[in-house]
Coordinates of C-alpha atoms in Angstrom, one line a residue:
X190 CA 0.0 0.0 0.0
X191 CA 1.0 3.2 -1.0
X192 CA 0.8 6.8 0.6
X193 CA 1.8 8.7 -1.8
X194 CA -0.5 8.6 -4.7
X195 CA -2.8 10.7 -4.6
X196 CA -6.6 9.8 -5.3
X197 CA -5.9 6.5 -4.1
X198 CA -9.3 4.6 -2.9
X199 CA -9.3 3.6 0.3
X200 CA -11.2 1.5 2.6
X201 CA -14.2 2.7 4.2
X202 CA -15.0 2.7 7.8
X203 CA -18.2 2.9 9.8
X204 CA -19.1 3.9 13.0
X205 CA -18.7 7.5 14.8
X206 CA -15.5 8.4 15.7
X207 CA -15.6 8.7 19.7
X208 CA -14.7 5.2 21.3
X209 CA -14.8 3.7 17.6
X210 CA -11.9 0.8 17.2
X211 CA -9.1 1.5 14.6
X212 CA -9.5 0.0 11.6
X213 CA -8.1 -3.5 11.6
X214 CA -4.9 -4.7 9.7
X215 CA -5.2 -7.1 6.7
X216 CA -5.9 -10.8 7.6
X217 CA -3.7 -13.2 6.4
X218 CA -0.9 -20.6 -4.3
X219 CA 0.6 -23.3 -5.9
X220 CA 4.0 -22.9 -7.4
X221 CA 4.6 -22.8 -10.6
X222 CA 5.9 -25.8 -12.8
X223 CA 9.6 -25.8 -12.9
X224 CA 10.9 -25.1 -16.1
X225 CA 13.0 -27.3 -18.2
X226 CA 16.2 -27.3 -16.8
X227 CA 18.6 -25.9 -19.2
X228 CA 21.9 -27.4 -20.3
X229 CA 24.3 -25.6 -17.9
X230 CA 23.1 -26.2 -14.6
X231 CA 20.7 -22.8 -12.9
X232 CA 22.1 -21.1 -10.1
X233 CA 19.7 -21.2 -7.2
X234 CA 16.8 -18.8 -8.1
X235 CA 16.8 -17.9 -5.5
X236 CA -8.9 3.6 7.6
X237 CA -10.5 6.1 9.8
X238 CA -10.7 7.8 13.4
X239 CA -13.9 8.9 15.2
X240 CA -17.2 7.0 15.2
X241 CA -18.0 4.1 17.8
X242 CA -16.5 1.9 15.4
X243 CA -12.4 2.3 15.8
X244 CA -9.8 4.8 16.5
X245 CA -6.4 5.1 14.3
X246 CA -3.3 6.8 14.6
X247 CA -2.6 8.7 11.2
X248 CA 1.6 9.7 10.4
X249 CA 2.4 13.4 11.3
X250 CA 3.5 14.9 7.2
X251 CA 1.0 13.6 5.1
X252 CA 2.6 13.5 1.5
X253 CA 0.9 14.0 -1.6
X254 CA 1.1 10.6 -3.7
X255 CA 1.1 10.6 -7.1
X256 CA -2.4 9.7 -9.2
X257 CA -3.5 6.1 -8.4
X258 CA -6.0 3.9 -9.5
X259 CA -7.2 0.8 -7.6
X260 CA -5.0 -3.1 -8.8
X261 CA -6.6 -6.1 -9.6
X262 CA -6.7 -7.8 -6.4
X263 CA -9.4 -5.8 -5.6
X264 CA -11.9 -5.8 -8.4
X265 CA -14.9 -3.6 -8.3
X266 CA -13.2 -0.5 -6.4
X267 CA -13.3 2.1 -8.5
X268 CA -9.9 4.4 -8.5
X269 CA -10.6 8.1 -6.8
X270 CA -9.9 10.6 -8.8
X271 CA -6.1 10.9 -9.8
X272 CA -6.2 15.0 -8.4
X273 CA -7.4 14.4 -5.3
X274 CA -5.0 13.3 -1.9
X275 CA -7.8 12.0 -0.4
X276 CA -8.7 8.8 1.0
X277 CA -11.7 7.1 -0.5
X278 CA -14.0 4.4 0.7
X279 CA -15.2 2.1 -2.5
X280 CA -19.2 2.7 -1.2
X281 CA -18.9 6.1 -1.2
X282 CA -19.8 6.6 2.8
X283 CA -18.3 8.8 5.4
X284 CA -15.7 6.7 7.4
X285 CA -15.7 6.9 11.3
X286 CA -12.3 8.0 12.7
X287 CA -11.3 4.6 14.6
X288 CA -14.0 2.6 12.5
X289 CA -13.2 -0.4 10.4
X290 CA -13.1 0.7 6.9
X291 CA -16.2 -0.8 5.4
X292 CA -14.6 -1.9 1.8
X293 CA -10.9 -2.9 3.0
X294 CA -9.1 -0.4 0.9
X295 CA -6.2 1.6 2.0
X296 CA -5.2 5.2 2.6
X297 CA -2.2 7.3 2.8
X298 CA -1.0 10.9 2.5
X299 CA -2.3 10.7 -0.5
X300 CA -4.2 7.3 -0.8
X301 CA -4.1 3.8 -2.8
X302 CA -6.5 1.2 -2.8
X303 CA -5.7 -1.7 -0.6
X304 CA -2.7 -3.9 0.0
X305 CA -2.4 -7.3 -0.9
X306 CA -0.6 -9.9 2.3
X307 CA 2.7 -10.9 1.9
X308 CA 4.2 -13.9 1.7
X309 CA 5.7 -17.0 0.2
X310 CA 3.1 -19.8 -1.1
X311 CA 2.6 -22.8 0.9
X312 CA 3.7 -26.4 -0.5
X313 CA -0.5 -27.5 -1.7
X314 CA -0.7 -30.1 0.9
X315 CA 0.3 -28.2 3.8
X316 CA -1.8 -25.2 3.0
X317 CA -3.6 -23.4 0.3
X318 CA -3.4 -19.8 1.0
X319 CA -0.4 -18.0 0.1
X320 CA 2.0 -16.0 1.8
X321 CA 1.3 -12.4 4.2
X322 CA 1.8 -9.5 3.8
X323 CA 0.4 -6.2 3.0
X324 CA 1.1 -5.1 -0.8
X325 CA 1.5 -1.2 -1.6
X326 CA 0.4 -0.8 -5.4
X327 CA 1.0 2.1 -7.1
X328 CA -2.2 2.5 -8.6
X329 CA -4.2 1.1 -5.2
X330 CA -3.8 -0.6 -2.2
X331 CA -5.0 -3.9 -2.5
X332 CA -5.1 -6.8 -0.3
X333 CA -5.8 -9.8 -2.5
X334 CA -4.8 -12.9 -2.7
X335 CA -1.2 -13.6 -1.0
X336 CA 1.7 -16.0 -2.4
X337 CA 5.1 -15.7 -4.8
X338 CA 5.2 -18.8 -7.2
X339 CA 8.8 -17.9 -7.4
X340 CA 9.9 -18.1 -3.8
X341 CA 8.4 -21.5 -3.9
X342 CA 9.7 -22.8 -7.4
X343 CA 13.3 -21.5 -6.3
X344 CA 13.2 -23.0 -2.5
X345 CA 11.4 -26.3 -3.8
X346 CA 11.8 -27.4 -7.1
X347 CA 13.5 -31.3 -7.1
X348 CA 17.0 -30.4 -9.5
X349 CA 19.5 -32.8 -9.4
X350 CA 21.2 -30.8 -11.8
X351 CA 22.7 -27.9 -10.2
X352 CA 25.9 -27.8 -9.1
X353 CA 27.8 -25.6 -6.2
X354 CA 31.1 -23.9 -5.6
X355 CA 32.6 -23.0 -2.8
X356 CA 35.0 -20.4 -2.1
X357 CA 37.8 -21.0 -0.1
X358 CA 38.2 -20.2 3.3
X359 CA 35.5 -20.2 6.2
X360 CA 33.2 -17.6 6.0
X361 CA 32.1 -17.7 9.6
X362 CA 36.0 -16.8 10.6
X363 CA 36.3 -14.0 8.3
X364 CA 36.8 -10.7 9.6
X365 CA 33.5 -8.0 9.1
X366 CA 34.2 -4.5 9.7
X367 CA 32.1 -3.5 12.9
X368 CA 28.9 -1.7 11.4
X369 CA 28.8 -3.1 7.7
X370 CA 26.1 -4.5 6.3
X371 CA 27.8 -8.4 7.5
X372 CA 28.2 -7.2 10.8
X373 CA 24.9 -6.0 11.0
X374 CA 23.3 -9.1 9.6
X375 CA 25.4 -12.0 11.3
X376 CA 24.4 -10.6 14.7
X377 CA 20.8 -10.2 13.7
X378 CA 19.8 -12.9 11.7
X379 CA 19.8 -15.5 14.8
X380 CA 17.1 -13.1 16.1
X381 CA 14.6 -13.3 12.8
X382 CA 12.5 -15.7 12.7
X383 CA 10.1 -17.3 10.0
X384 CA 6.7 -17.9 10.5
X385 CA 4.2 -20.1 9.5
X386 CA 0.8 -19.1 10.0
X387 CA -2.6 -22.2 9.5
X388 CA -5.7 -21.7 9.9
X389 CA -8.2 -24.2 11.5
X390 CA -9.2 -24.9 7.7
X391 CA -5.7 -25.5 6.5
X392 CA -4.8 -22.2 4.8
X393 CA -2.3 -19.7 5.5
X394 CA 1.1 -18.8 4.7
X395 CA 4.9 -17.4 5.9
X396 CA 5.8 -14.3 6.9
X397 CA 8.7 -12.7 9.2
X398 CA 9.0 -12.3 13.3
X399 CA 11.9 -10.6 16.0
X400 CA 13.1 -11.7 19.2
X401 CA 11.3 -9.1 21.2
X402 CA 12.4 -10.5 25.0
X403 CA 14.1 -13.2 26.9
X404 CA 10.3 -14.5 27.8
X405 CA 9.9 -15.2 24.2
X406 CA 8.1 -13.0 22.7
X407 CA 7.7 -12.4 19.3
X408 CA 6.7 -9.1 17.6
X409 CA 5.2 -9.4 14.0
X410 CA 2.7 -8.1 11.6
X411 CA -0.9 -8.7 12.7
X412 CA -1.5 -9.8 9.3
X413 CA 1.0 -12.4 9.6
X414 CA -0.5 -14.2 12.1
X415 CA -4.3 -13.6 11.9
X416 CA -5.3 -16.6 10.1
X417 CA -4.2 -18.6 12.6
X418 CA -5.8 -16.5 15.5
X419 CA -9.2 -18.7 16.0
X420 CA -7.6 -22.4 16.4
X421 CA -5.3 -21.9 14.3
X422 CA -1.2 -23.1 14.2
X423 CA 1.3 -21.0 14.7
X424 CA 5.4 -22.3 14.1
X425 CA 8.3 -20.2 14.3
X426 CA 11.4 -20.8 12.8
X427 CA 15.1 -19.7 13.8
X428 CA 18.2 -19.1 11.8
X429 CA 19.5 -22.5 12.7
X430 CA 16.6 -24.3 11.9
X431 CA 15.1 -25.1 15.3
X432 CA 11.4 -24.4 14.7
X433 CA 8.7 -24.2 17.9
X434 CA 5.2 -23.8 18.6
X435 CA 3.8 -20.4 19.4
X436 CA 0.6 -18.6 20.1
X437 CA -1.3 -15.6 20.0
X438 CA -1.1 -12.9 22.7
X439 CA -2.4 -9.8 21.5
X440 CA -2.9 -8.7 18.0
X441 CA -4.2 -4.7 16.6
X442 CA -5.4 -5.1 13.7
X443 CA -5.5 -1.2 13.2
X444 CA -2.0 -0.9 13.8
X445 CA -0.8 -3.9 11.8
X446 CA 1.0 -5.0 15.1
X447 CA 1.2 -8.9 16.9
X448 CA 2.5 -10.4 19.7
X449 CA 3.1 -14.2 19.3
X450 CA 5.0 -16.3 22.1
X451 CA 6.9 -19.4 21.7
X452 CA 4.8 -21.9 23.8
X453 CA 8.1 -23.7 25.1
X454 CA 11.2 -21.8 24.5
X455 CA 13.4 -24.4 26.0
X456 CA 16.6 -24.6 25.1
X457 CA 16.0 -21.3 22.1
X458 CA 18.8 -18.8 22.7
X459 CA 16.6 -15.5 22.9
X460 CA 18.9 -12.8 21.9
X461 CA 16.6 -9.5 22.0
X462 CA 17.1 -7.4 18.8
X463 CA 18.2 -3.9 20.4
X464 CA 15.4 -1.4 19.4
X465 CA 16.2 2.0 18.0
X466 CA 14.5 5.9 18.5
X467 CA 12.5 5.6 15.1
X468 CA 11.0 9.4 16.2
X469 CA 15.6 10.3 15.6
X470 CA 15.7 8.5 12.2
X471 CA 16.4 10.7 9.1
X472 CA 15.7 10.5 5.5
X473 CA 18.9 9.2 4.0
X474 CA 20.3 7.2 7.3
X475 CA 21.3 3.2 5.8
X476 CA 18.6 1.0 6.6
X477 CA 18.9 -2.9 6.2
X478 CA 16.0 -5.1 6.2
X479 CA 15.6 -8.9 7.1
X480 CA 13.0 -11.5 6.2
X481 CA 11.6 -14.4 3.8
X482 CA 10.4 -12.8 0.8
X483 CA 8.9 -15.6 -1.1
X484 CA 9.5 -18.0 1.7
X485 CA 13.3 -17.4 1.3
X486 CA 14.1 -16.8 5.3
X487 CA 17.0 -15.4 6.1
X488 CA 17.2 -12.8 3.6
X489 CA 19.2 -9.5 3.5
X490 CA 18.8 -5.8 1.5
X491 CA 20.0 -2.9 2.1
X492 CA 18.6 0.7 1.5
X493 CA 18.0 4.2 3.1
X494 CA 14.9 5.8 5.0
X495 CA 13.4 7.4 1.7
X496 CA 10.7 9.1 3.6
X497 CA 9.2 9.5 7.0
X498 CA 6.1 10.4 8.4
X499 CA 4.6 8.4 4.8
X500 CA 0.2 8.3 6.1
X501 CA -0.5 4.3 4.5
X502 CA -3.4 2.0 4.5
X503 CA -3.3 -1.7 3.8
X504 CA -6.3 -4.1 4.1
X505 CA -6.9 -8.0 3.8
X506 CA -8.5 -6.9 0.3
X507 CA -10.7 -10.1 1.3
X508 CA -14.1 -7.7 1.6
X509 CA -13.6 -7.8 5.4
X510 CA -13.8 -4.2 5.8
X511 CA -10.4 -4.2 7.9
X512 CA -7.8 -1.8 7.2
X513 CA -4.8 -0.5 8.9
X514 CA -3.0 2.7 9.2
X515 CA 0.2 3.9 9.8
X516 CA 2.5 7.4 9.9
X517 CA 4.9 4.9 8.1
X518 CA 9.1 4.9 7.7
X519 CA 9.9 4.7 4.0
X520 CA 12.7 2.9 2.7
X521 CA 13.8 1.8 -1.0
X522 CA 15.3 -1.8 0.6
X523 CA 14.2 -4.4 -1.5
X524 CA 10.9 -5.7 0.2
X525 CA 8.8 -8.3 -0.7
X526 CA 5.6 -10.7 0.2
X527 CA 7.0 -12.4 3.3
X528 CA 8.9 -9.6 4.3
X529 CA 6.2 -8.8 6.2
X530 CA 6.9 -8.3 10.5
X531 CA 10.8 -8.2 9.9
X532 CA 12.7 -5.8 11.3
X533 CA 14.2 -2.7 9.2
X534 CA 17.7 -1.7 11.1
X535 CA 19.6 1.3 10.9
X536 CA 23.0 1.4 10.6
X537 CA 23.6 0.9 14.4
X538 CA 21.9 -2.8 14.0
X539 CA 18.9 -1.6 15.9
X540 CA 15.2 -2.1 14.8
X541 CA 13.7 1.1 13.8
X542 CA 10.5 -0.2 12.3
X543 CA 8.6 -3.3 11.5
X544 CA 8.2 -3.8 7.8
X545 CA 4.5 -4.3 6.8
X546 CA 4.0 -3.2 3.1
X547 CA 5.1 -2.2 -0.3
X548 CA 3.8 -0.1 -3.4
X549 CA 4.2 -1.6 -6.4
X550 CA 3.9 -0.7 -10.0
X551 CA 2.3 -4.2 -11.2
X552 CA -1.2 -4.1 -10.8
X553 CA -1.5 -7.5 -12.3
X554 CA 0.4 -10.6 -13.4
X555 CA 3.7 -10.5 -11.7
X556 CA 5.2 -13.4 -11.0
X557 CA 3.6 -16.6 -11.7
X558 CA 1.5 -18.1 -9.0
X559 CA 1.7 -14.7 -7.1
X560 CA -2.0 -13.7 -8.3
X561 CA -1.1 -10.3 -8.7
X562 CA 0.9 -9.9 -6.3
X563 CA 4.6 -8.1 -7.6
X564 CA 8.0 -7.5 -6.3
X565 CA 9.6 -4.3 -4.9
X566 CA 10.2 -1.2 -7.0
X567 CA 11.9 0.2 -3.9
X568 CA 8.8 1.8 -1.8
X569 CA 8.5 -0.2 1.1
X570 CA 7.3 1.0 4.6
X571 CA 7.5 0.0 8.0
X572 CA 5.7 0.7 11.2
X573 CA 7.6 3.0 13.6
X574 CA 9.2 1.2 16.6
X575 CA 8.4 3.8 18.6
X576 CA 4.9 3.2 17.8
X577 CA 4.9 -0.6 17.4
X578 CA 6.8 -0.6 20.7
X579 CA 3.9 0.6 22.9
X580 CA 1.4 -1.5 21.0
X581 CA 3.6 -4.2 22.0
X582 CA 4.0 -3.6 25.3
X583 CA 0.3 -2.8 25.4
X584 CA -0.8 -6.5 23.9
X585 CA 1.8 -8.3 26.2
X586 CA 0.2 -6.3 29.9
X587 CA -3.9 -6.6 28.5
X588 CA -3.6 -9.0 25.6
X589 CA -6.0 -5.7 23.7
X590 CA -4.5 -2.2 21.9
X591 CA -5.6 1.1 22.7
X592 CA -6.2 3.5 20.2
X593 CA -6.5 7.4 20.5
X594 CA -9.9 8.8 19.1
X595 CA -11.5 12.1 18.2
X596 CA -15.0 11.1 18.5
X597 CA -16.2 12.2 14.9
X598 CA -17.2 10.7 11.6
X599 CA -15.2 12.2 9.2
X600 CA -16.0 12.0 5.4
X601 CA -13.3 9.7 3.7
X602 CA -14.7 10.5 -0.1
X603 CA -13.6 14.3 0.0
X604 CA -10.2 15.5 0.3
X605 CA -7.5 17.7 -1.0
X606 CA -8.5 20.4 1.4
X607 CA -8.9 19.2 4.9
X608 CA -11.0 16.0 6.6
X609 CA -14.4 17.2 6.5
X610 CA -16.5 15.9 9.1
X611 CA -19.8 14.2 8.1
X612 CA -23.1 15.1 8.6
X613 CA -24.2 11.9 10.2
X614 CA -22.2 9.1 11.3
X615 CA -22.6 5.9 9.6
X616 CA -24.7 4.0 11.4
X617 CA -26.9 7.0 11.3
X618 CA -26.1 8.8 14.7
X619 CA -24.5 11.8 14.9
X620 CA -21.5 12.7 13.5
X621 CA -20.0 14.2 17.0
X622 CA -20.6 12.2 19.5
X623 CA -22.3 13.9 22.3
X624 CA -19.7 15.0 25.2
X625 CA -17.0 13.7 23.2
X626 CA -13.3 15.5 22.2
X627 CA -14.8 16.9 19.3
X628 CA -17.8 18.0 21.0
X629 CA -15.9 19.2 23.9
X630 CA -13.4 21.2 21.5
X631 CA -16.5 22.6 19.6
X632 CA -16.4 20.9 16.6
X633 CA -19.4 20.1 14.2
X634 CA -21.2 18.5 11.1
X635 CA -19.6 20.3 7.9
X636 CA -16.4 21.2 9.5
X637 CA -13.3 20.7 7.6
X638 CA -10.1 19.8 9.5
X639 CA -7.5 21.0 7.8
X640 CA -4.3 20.8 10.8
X641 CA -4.1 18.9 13.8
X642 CA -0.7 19.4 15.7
X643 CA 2.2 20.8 13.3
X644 CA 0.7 18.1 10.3
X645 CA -1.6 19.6 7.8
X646 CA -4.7 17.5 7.3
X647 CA -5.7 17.2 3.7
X648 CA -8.3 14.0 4.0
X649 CA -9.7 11.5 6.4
X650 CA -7.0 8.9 6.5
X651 CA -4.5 11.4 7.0
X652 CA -6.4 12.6 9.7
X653 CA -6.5 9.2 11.1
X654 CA -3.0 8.3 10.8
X655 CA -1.8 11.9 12.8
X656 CA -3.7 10.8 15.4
X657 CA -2.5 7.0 15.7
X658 CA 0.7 9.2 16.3
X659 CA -0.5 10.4 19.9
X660 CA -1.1 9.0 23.0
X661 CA -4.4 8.9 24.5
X662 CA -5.5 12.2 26.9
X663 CA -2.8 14.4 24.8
X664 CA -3.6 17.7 24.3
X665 CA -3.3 18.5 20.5
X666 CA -4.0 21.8 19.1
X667 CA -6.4 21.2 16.2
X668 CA -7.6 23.8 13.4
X669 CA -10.5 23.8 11.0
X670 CA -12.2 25.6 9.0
X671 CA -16.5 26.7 9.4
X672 CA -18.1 28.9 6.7
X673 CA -14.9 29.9 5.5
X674 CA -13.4 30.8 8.9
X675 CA -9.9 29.3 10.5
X676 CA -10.4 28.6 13.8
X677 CA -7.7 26.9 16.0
X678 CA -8.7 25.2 19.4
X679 CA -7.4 22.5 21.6
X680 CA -8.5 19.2 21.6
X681 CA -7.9 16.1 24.2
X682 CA -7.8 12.8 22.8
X683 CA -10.1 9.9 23.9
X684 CA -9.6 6.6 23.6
X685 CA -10.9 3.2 22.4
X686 CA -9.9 0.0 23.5
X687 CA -9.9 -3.2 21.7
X688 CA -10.2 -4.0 17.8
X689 CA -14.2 -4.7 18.0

């Protein structure tokens, strides 16, 4: 899912904004035939705020993304207008700040349609869905179908043909200058982990995990693990190959953000991947990202933070109605499905976001088996740590996220100019929900929010991601516009609890 196309569509959420529940992250193929093998043996191929529905924390600079028009994986959305920043809901309707987007489709500083899951495709008799992750298109954020025929084709295929060289010397005694890329990955690779989400009706698919604490816990992608939520199996695999058994502790679906533990983490050496100050990072600091794209674990690109502060929407593109939001990091490492829930490091080694989803320029085809799904064109964002950190720490204490609210149904078809709240929420109630921050702060019906903090607001998911930034009871100066006046004011955040 992209934020910066403008005119993107985006899910649409229901419910008024006070109390509402964020919008909810994206739930979570059969490989391709071989091909011949040629003569000379082949090298290894290798959402919205307000309403009663949910609350969602929007990024603090919402760009302006280029003209986008919805991708395949999510047939029957039509594309907002290419002119306009706004996010769109596919029906049309007003979407509830901290509601679940009612159509699944994405957002962003400007919007796209929704993402599509990442993740490598499962062998057919283990399981049928494919990999997870959320996919940023250029033209929309869709969430469709999930699984990369090549990752499966490259890490399966039966060819007795190839051959392998090795290079002399030991590569585990060679020297690595402190803080290059090798340094960097040898001592956080035994901290990744693989894992392999099943549902109780046998689909599901791979995506990526980090050692969050001794205890064993996990931290992922909600995404990732969500098929396997409701009796489900969960497995997690480590660099070396020792795979365990974990389960669910919390998930937040509107912040794309999971907590899975191993269920006996005997004898697993739990080395804690140090986490970074995401809120310090710059545009142009080295970033290195870690995962399985395509079901290929253990894999290592390099990059810079291309953005920051990037407003993005991904959804399940499975007609759920789920989306989630984030104020996301932007990076042009190479990230792809089953990337999703790794950790992107700086240049220190530490995590300074989770990776979650991609844009890309393929609307269609793409590799085969991936139904749609395409590889990276070097927009890939990840969730804060900052932000994914107190989720975390949120799902391990209560097992449920909290999410900040406004407690107003803001209009997600309009934009360009400001979040203009609607004139009825979407269940029909009113749009401000009586004594609510909105009400309190003297907001109504036909206002347009056009600022809230130092971030200018120029649509609803915007909106929602810059207040998915804050904390719950914060104080944040808010300005919007009423019969053509600018009035600033202060406004004190609610809060929602839980998902539902």
């Amino acid at each position: 899912m992209s934020t910066e196309n403008e005119g993107a569509a985006v899910p649409s959420a229901g419910g008024s904004q006070s109390g509402s529940p964020a919008p909810e992250a994206a739930k979570e193929a059969t490989p391709p035939a071989a091909p011949p093998a040629p003569a000379t043996p082949p090298a290894g191929s290798s959402a919205a705020e307000g309403g009663e529905g949910r609350t969602e924390r929007l990024p603090t600079v919402p760009p302006h993304a280029p003209s986008a028009s919805p991708g395949p994986s999510a047939p029957g959305t039509p594309p907002p207008p290419a002119d306009q920043g706004a996010w769109y809901n596919a029906a049309g309707a007003p979407a509830a700040y901290g509601a679940t987007p009612q159509d699944g489709t994405g957002h962003g500083g400007p919007l796209v349609p929704p993402a599509a899951p990442w993740g490598a495709p499962e062998p057919p008799r283990r399981r049928r869905g494919g990999g997870l992750a959320a996919a940023v298109l250029v033209a929309a954020l869709v969430a469709g179908a999930a699984g990369g025929g090549i990752g499966y084709w490259a890490a399966n295929r039966n060819d007795t043909s190839s051959t392998t060289v090795s290079a002399p010397g030991d590569p585990k005694t060679a020297s690595r200058t402190p803080g290059s890329v090798a340094d960097i990955a040898a001592k956080a690779l035994p901290s990744v982990v693989t894992i392999e989400a099943q549902s109780s009706g046998g689909e599901g698919g791979t995506g990526t995990g980090f050692v969050y604490d001794t205890e064993g816990h996990i931290l992922t992608n909600n995404h990732v693990v969500a098929s396997a939520a409701d009796g489900g199996r969960l497995s997690v695999t480590f660099s070396n190959g020792k795979q365990y058994d974990a389960e669910v502790i919390g998930r937040a679906q509107g912040y794309d953000v999971a907590v899975i533990k191993l269920k006996n983490p005997s004898g697993a050496k739990l080395s804690p991947l140090p986490l970074g100050d995401s809120d310090k990072t710059a545009v142009g600091d080295a970033t290195v990202a870690i995962g399985a794209p395509f079901g290929l674990s253990g894999t290592v690109t390099t990059g810079i933070v291309s953005a920051k502060n990037r407003p993005v929407a991904s959804s399940d593109g499975g007609g759920s109605g789920n989306a989630s939001y984030m104020s996301a990091l932007q990076t042009d490492a190479s990230i792809n499905p089953g990337n999703s829930g790794g950790p992107l490091l700086n240049a220190q080694g530490a995590v300074i976001g989770i990776n979650s989803a991609i844009q890309s320029a393929n609307n269609g085809g793409g590799f085969p088996g991936a139904q749609g799904q395409s590889g990276s064109i070097g927009l890939g964002f990840a969730i804060p740590i900052n932000q994914a950190k107190n989720v975390a720490e949120q799902l391990i204490k209560t097992g449920k996220p909290v999410y900040p609210v406004i407690g107003a149904t803001v209009n997600m078809k309009d934009g360009g100019t400001g979040a203009r709240i609607a004139d009825n929420g979407t269940d029909g109630s009113a749009a401000v929900t009586p004594g609510g921050p909105a009400d309190k702060a003297g907001l109504k019906s036909g206002d347009v929010i056009v600022k809230l903090g130092d971030t200018k607001i120029d649509s609803g998911p915007t909106l929602i991601s810059e207040i998915w930034t804050h904390k719950p009871g914060t104080k944040v100066p808010i300005t919007y516009v009423r019969n053509g006046k600018q009035t600033t004011t202060d406004i004190v955040l609610g809060e929602r609890t839980g998902d539902k």
